[in-house]
Coordinates of C-alpha atoms in Angstrom, one line a residue:
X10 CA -8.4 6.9 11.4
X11 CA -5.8 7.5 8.7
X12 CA -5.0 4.9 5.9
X13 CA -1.2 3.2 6.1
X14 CA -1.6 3.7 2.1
X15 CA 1.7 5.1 0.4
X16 CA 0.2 5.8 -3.0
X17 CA 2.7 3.0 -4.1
X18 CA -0.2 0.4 -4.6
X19 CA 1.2 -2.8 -6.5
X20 CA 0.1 -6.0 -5.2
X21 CA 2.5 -9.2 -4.8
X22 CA 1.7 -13.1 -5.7
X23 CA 0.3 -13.4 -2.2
X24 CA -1.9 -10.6 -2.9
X25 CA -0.4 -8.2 -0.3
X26 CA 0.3 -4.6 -1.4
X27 CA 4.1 -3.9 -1.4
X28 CA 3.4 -0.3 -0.5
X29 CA 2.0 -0.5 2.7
X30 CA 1.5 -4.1 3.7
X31 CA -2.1 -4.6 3.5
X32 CA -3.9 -7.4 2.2
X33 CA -6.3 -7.3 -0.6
X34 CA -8.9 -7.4 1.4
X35 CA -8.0 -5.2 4.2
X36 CA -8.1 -2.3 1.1
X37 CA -11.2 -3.3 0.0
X38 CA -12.7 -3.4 3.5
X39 CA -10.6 -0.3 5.0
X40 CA -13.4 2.0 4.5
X41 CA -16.2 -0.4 6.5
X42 CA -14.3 -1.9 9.1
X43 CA -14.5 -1.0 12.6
X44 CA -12.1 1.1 14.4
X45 CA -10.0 -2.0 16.4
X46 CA -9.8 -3.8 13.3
X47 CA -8.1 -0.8 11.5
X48 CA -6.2 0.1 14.7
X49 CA -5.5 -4.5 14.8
X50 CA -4.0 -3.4 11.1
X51 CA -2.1 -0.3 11.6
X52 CA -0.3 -2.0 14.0
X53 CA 0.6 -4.8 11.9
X54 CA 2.0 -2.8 9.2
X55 CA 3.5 0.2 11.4
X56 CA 6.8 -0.8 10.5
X57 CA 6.2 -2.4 6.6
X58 CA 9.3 -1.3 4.6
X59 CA 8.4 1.1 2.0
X60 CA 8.8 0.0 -1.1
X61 CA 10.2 2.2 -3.8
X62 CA 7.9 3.0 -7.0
X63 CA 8.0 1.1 -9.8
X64 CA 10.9 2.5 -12.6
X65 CA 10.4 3.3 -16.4
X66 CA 11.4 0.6 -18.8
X67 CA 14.7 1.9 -20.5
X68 CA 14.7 4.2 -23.4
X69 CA 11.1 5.5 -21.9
X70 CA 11.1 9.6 -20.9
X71 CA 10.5 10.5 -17.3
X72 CA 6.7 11.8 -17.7
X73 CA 6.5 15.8 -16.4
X74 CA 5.8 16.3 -12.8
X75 CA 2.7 18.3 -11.9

């Protein structure tokens, strides 16, 4: 089963990740857990907004893209 991660991983104060909607634990776990509880969770966070990444501080260059 695919991952709801984003690759925009940044946790909030209730220690849910602002990317995809996941709890701490449910990325920790992700790889173990059973196929309902991943389908219980890709459910859940279907339609999490998507956050945009985090911006540079000001006056800090744009690093080169690869």
């Amino acid at each position: 089963m695919d991952t709801p991660c984003r690759n925009l991983c940044t946790l909030d104060a209730a220690r849910v990740c602002t990317g995809c909607g996941r709890t701490i634990d449910e990325i920790v776990h992700w790889r173990s857990m059973g196929d309902e509880a991943r389908a219980a969770v890709m459910a859940r966070v279907r339609d999490f907004p998507v956050s945009s990444p985090p911006s540079l501080p000001p006056g800090r260059p744009v690093p080169p893209s690869s």
